[in-house]
Short mmCIF file of C-alpha atoms and ligand atoms in Angstrom, two decimals:
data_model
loop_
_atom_site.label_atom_id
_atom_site.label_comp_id
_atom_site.label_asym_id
_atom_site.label_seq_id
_atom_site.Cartn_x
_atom_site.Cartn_y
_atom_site.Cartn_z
CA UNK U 1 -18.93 18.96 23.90
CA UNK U 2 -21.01 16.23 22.50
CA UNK U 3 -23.22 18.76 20.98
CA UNK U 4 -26.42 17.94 22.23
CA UNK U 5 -25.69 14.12 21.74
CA UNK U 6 -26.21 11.52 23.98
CA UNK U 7 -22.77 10.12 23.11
CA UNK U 8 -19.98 10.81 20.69
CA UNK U 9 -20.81 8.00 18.34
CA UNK U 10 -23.96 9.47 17.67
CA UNK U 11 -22.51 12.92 17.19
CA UNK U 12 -19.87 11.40 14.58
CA UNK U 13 -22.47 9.75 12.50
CA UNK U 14 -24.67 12.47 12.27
CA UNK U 15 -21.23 14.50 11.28
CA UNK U 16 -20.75 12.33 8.31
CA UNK U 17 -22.77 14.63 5.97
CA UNK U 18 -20.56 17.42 6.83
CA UNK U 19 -17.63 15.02 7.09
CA UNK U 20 -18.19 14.62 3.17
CA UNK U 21 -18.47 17.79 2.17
CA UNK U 22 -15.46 18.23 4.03
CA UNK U 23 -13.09 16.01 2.41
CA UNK U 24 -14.72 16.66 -0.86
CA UNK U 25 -14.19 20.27 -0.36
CA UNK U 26 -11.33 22.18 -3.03
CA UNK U 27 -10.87 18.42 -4.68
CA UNK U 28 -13.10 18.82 -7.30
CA UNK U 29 -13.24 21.02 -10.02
CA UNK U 30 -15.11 23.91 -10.22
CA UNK U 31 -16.67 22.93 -13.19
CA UNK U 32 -17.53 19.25 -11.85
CA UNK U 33 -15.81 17.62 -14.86
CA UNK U 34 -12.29 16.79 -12.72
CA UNK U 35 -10.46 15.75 -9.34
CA UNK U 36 -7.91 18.41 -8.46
CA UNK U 37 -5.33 16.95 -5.46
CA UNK U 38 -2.68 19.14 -5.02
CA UNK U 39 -1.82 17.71 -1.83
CA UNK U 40 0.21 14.71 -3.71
CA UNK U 41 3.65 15.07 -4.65
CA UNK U 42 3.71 11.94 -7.44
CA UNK U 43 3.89 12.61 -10.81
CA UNK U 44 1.69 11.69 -13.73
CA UNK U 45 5.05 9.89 -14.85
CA UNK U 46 5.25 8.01 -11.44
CA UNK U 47 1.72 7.30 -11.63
CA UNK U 48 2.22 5.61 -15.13
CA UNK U 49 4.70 3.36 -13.69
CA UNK U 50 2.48 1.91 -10.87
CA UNK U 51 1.80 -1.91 -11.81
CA UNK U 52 0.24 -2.60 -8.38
CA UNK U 53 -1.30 -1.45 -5.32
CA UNK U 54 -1.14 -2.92 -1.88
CA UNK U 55 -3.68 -1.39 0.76
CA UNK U 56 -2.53 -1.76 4.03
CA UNK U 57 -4.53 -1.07 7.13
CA UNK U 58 -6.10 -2.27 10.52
CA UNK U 59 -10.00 -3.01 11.70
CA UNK U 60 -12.34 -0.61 9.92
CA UNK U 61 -9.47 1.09 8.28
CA UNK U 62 -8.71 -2.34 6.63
CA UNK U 63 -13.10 -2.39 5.76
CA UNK U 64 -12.54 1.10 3.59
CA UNK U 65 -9.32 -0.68 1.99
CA UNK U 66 -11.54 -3.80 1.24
CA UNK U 67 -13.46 -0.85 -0.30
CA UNK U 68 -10.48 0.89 -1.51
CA UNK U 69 -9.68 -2.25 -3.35
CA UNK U 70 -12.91 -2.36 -6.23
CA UNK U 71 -12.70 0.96 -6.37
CA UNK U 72 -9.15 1.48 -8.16
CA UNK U 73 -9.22 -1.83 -10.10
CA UNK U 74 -12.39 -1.01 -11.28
CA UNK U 75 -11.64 2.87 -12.21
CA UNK U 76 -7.87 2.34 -12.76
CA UNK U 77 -7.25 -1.18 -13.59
CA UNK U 78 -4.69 -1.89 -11.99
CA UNK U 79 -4.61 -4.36 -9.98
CA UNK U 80 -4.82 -4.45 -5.77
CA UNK U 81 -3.95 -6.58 -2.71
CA UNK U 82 -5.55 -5.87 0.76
CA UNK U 83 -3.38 -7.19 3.75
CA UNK U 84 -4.02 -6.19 7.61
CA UNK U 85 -1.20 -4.72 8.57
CA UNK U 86 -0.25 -7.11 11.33
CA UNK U 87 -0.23 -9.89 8.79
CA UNK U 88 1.46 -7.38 5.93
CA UNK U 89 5.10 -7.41 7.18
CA UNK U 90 5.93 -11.04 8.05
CA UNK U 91 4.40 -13.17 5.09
CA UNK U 92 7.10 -11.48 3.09
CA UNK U 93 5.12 -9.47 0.42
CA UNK U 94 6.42 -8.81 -3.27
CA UNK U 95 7.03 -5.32 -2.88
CA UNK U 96 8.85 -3.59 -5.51
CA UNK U 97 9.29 -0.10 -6.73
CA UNK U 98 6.59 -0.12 -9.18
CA UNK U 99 4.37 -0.53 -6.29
CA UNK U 100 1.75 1.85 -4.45
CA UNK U 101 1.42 1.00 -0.82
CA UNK U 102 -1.58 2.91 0.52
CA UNK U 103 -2.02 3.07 4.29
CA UNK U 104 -5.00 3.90 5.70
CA UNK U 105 -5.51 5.13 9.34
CA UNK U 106 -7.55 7.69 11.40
CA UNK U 107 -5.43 8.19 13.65
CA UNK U 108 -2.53 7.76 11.96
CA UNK U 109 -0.59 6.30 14.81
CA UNK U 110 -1.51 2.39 14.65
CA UNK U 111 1.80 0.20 15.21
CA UNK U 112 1.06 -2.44 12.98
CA UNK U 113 0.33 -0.21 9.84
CA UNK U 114 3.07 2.35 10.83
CA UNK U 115 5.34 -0.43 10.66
CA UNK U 116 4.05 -1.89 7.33
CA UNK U 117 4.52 1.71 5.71
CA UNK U 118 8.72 1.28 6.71
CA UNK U 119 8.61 -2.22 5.44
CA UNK U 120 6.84 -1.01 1.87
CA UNK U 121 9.88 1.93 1.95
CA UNK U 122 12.40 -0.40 3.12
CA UNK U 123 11.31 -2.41 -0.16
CA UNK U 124 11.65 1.40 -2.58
CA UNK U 125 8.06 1.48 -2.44
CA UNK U 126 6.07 4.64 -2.80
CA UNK U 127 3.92 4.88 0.12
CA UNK U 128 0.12 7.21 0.41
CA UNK U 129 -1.24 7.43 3.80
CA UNK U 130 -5.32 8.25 3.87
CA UNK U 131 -5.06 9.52 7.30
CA UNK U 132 -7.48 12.12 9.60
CA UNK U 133 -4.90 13.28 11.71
CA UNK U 134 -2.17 16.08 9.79
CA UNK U 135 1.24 15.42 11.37
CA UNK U 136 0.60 12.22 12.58
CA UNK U 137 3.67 9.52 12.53
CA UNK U 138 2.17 8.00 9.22
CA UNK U 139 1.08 11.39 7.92
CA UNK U 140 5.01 12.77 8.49
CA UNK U 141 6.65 9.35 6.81
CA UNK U 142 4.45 8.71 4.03
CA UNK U 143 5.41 10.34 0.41
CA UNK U 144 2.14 11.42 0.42
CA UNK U 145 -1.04 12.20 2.46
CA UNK U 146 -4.61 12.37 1.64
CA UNK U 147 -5.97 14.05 4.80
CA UNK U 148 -9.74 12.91 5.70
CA UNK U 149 -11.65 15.73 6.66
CA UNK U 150 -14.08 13.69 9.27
CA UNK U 151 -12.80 15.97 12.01
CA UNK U 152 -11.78 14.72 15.59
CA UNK U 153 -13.22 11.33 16.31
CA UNK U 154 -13.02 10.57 20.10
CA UNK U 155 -15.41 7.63 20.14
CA UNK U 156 -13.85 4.16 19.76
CA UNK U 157 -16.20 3.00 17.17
CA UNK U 158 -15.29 4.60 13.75
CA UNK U 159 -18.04 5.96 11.86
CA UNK U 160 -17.37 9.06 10.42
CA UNK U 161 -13.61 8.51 9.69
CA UNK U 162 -14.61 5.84 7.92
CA UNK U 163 -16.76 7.14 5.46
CA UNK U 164 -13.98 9.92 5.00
CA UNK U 165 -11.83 7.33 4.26
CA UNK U 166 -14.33 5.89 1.43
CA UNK U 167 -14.35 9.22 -0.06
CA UNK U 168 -10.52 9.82 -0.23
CA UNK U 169 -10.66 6.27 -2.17
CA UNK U 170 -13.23 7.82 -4.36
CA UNK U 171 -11.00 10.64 -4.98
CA UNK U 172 -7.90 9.34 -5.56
CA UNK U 173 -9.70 6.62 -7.62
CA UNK U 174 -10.79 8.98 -10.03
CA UNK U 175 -7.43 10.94 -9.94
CA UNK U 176 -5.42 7.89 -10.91
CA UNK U 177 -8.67 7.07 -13.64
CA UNK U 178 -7.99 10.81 -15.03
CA UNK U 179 -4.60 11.02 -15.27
CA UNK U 180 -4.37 6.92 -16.63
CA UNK U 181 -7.14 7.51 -18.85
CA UNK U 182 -8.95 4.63 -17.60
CA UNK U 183 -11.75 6.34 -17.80
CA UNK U 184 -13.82 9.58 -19.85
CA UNK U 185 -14.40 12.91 -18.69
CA UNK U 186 -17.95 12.23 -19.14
CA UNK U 187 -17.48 9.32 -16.54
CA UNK U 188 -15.65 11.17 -14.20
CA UNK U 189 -18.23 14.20 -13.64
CA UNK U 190 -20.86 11.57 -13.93
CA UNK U 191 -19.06 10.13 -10.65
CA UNK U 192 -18.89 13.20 -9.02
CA UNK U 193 -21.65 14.60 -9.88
CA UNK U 194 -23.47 11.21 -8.03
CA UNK U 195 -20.89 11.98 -4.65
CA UNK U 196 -21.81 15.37 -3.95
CA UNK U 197 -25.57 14.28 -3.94
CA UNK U 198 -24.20 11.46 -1.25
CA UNK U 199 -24.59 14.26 1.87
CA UNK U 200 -27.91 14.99 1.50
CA UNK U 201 -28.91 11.32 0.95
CA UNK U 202 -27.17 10.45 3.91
CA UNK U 203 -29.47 13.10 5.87
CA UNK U 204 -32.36 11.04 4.58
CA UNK U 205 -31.15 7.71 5.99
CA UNK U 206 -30.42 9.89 9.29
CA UNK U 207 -33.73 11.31 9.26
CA UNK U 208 -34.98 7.38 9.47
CA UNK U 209 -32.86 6.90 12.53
CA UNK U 210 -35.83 6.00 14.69
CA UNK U 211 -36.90 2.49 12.35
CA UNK U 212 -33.34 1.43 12.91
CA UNK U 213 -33.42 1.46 16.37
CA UNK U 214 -36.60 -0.54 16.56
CA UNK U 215 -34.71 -3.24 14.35
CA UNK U 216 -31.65 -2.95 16.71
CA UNK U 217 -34.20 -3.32 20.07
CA UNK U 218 -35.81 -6.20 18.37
CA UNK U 219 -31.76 -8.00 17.61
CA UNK U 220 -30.13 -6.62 20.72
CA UNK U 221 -30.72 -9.76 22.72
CA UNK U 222 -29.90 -12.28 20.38
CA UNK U 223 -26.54 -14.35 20.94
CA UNK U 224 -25.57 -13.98 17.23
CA UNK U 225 -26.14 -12.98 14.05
CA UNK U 226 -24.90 -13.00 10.29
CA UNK U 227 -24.14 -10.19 8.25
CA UNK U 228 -24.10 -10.86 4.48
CA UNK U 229 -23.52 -9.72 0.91
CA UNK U 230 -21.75 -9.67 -2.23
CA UNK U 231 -18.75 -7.47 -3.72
CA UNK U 232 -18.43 -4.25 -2.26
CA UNK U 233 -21.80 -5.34 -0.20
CA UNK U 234 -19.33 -7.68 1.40
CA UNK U 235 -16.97 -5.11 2.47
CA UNK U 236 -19.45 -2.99 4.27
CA UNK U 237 -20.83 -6.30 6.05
CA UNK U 238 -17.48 -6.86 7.47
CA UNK U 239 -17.56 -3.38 9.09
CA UNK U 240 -21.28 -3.85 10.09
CA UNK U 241 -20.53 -7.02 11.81
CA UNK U 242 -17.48 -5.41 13.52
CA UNK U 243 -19.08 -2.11 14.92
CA UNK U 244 -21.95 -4.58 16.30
CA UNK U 245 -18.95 -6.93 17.97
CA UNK U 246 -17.08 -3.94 19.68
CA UNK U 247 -19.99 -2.20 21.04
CA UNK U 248 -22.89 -3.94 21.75
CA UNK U 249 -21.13 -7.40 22.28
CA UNK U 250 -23.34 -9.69 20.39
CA UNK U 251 -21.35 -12.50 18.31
CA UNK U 252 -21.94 -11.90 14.75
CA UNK U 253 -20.12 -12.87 11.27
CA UNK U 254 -19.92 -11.46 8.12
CA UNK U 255 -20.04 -13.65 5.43
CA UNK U 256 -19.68 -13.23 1.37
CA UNK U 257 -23.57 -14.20 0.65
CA UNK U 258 -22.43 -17.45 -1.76
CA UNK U 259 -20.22 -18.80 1.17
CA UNK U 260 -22.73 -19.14 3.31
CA UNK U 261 -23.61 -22.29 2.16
CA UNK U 262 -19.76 -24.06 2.53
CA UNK U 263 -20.58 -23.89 6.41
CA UNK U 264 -21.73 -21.25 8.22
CA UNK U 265 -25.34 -22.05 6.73
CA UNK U 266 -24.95 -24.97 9.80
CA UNK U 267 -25.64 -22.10 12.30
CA UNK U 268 -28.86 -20.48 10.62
CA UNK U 269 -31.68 -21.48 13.19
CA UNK U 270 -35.10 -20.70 13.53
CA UNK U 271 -34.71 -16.78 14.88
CA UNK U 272 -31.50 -16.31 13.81
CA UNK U 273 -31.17 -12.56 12.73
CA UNK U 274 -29.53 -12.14 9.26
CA UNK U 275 -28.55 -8.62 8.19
CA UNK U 276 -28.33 -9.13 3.83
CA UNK U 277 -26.89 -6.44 2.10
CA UNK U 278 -28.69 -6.12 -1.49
CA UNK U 279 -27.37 -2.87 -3.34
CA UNK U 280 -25.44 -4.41 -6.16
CA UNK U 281 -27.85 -4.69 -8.84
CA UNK U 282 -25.98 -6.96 -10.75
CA UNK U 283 -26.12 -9.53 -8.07
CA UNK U 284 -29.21 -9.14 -6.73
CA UNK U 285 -30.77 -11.94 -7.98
CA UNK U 286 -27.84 -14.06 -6.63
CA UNK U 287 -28.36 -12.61 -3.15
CA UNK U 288 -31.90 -13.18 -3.13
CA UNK U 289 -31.29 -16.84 -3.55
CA UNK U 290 -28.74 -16.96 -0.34
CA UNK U 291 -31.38 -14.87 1.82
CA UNK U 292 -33.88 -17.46 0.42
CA UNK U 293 -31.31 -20.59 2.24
CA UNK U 294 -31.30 -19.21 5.32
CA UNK U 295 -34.70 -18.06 4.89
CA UNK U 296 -35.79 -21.95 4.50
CA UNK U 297 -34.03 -22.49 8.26
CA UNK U 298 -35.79 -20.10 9.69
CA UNK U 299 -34.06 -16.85 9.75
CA UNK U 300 -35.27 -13.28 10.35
CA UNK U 301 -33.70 -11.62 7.78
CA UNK U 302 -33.58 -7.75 7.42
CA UNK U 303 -33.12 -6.74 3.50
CA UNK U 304 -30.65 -3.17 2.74
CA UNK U 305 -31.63 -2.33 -0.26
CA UNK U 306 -31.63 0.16 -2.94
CA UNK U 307 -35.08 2.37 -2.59
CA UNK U 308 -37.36 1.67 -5.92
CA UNK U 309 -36.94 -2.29 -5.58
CA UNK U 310 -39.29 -2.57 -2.17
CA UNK U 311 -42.05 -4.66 -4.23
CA UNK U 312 -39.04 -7.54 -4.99
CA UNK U 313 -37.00 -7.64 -1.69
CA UNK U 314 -40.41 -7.45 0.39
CA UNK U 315 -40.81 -11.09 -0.99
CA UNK U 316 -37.75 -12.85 0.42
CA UNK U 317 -37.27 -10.47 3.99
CA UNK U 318 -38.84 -10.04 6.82
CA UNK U 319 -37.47 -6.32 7.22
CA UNK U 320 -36.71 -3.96 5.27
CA UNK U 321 -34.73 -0.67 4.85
CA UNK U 322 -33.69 0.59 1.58
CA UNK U 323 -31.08 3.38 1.02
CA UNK U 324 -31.19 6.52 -1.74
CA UNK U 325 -30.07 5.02 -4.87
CA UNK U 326 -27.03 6.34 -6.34
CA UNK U 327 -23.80 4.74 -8.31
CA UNK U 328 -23.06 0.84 -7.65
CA UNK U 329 -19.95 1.85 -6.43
CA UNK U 330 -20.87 4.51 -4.12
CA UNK U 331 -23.19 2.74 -1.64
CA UNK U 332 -20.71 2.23 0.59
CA UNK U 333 -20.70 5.46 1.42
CA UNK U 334 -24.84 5.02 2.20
CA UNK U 335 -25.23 1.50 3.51
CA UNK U 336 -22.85 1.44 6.13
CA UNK U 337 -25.14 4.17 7.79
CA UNK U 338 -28.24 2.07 8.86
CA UNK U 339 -25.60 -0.68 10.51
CA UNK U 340 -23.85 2.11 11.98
CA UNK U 341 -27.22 3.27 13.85
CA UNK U 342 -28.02 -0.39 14.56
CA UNK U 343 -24.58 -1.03 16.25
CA UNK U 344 -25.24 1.89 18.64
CA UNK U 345 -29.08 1.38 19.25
CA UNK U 346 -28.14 -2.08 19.91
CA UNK U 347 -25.34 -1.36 22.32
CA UNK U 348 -27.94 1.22 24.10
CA UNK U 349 -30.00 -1.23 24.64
CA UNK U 350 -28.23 -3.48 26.44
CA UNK U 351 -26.84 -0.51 28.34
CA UNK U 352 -23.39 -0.70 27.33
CA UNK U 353 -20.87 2.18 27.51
CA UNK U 354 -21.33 2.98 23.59
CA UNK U 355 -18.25 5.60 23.37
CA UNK U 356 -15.77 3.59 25.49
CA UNK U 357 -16.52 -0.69 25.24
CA UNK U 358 -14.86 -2.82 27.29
CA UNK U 359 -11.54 -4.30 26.33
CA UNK U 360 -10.62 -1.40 23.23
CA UNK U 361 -8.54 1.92 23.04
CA UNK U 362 -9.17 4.39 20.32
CA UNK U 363 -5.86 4.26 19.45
CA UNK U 364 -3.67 0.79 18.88
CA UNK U 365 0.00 1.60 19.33
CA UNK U 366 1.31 -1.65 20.02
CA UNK U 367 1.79 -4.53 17.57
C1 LIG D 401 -13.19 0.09 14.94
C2 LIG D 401 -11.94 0.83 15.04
C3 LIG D 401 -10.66 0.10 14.83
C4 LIG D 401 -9.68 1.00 14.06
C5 LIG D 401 -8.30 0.35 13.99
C6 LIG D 401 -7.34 1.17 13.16
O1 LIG D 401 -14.28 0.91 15.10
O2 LIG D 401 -11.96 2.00 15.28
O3 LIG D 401 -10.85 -1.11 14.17
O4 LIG D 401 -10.20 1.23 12.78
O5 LIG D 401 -7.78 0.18 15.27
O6 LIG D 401 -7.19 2.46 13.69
P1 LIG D 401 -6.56 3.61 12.84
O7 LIG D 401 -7.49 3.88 11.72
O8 LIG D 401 -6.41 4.75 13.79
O9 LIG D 401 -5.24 3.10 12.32
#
C-alpha cells in the first residue's frame, strides 16, 4: 500500500509531480493561452462584483492561503485577508456580499473552517472551498469547489495536498486575472506555460533527496531552529517550520527575515541552525543582509536558493541547496520540497513515528 515506501509521507511527496499534473489536468487550454474551470458556478458578472477576498483555513491549509493571498492581489488586484479559521468567526469580520470567502481544506471536514464557511454565508457571502476530498461537508456547502487532485493523503503531515492546494490558487488566480483583465493573454500562457514545467522540476529536487537528508541528520539533534524569508518566501517558511514541529519534534520558528532583528535575533547562538529562504529575486539582497545578522552570532545557516546564483549565496551560507528556477511566484510550489524531505529525514532520525506523531489526528473535527 505504501508503494514501495518506507512510509506514507514519503510516498505523498514523491506523488506531488503527479499530484500536479493532476489538478492541472482539463484546466488549461489546449492551446496553453487560457484557464478553463468549468467546475465553478459564479459568473463573470459575480466575479466583477467581488471587492474582497477572505481566505480562511487551518495549519498548512492556512500556509497555501498565506500563499493564496500574493497570488490573487498580485494577478487580480483585489485585495485579500488571511484569518485561521478558529480566529475567523469570533473577531467579528466585515463580511459582506461583495465578498469571496475561500476555504481551503484537504480533508474538507475541519470544524473550525467548516464553521467559518456558515458564518461567511450567514453574512450573504459567496463561499469557494479548495478541497481534496469530493463530497466532503465543505465540498457539499460551499457555492463552489475547486477539487485538488493530490489523491488520498493518509499521512498526518501534508505534503502533497498542499502543493495541490498552491496550484488550485494558481488556477483560480489566473481565472479571476482572465476574466478581470488584470492581466494579458500573453501573461497568462507565459504563467502556464512556467507551471506545467513545475513537475518535472520537482523530479529534479526529488532526485537530490539524498543531500537533504544529510542536512536533516546534521539538524536533527538540535533543540531549535529558525526558518526565515521574505514575501511568499515567508509563507513557505511557516509551513517548513510546522512540518519540522509535528514530526520530528524539534522547536523551530519561522520568522519574516527583517523581523528577525525586533527579537528573535536574541536566540541566534553559536550553532544555531537557520533555514533562509532566498528565491525572491527582488529581495535577495535584503535577505542576504538578515542571514549576514545571524551569521555574525554564529549561526549555521543553510541558503534555498534559486539555481544560477550559487557563486553569491555561497558567500553568506554555510549550506546550500538551490531549486530549478522558474516564475517568482511559483516557487512555492518548488521550495517547500527540500523542507518537506528535511522534516521527514529529520523525524527518521530521531526515530519518530513519521506517518502518525504523537499528539495529532489527520483530521481536526472539533473546534
Ligand atoms: C499539517 C496538517 C494540518 C492540517 C490542518 C487542516 O501537516 O496536516 O495542519 O493542514 O489540520 O486540515 P484540513 O486541510 O483537512 O482542513
Amino acid at each position: 500500500e505504501k508503494g514501495g515506501y518506507d512510509h506514507f509521507m514519503l510516498k505523498e511527496i514523491y506523488e506531488q509531480p503527479k499530484a500536479y499534473r493532476d489538478t492541472m489536468r482539463g484546466r488549461v487550454s489546449e492551446d496553453g493561452k487560457s484557464v478553463t474551470l468549468s467546475e465553478l458556478s459564479m459568473t463573470p458578472e459575480q466575479i466583477r462584483a467581488f471587492r474582497r477576498v477572505h481566505i480562511v483555513a487551518c495549519g498548512t491549509a492556512m500556509h497555501a492561503g498565506m500563499v493564496g493571498k500574493t497570488i490573487i492581489e498580485q494577478l487580480a488586484r483585489l485585495p485579500v485577508e488571511t484569518d485561521v479559521a478558529s480566529e475567523y468567526r469570533y473577531r467579528s469580520p466585515i463580511i459582506t456580499p461583495d465578498t469571496l470567502v475561500i476555504v481551503v481544506s484537504q480533508s474538507g471536514e475541519t470544524a473550525d473552517t467548516l464553521a467559518a464557511l456558515r458564518e461567511a454565508k450567514r453574512c450573504g457571502a459567496r463561499v469557494l472551498a479548495i478541497t481534496n476530498v469530493v463530497g466532503s461537508s465543505v465540498a457539499r456547502e460551499a457555492d463552489d469547489t475547486i477539487v485538488t487532485l493530490a489523491g488520498p493523503e493518509i499521512a498526518v503531515a501534508s505534503t502533497k495536498a498542499y502543493t495541490s492546494q498552491l496550484i488550485a490558487f494558481y488556477l483560480f488566480g489566473l481565472y479571476l486575472a482572465q476574466t478581470l483583465g488584470t492581466r494579458d493573454e500573453a501573461f497568462v500562457a507565459n504563467m502556464l506555460a512556467a507551471m506545467q514545467a513545475l513537475p518535472e522540476q520537482v523530479e529534479r529536487i526529488l532526485a537530490q533527496a539524498e543531500t537533504i537528508k544529510e542536512i536533516a541528520d546534521a539538524i536533527a539533534h538540535n533543540r531549535s531552529l529558525f526558518f526565515i524569508g521574505r514575501g511568499v518566501d515567508y509563507a513557505v517558511a511557516l509551513e517548513g517550520s510546522l512540518k519540522l514541529k509535528e514530526i520530528s519534534y524539534i522547536h523551530s520558528e519561522a520568522y519574516a527575515a527583517g523581523e528577525l532583528k525586533h527579537g528573535t535575533l536574541a536566540l541566534i547562538e553559536e550553532g544555531v541552525p537557520v533555514i533562509a529562504l532566498l528565491t525572491q529575486e527582488e529581495l535577495f539582497e535584503k535577505t542576504i543582509s538578515n542571514i549576514k545578522e545571524t551569521k555574525a552570532r554564529g549561526a549555521n545557516v543553510l541558503g534555498i536558493y534559486n539555481e544560477g546564483q550559487e557563486a553569491e549565496v555561497a558567500k553568506s551560507v554555510d549550506s546550500q541547496f538551490a531549486i530549478p528556477r522558474t516564475l517568482p511566484l511559483l516557487t512555492p510550489a518548488l521550495s517547500v520540497v527540500p523542507l518537506q524531505l528535511l522534516s521527514y529525514y529529520a523525524s527518521l532520525a530521531l526515530g519518530h513515528d513519521v506517518d502518525k506523531p504523537r499528539n495529532l489526528a489527520k483530521s481536526v473535527t472539533v473546534e
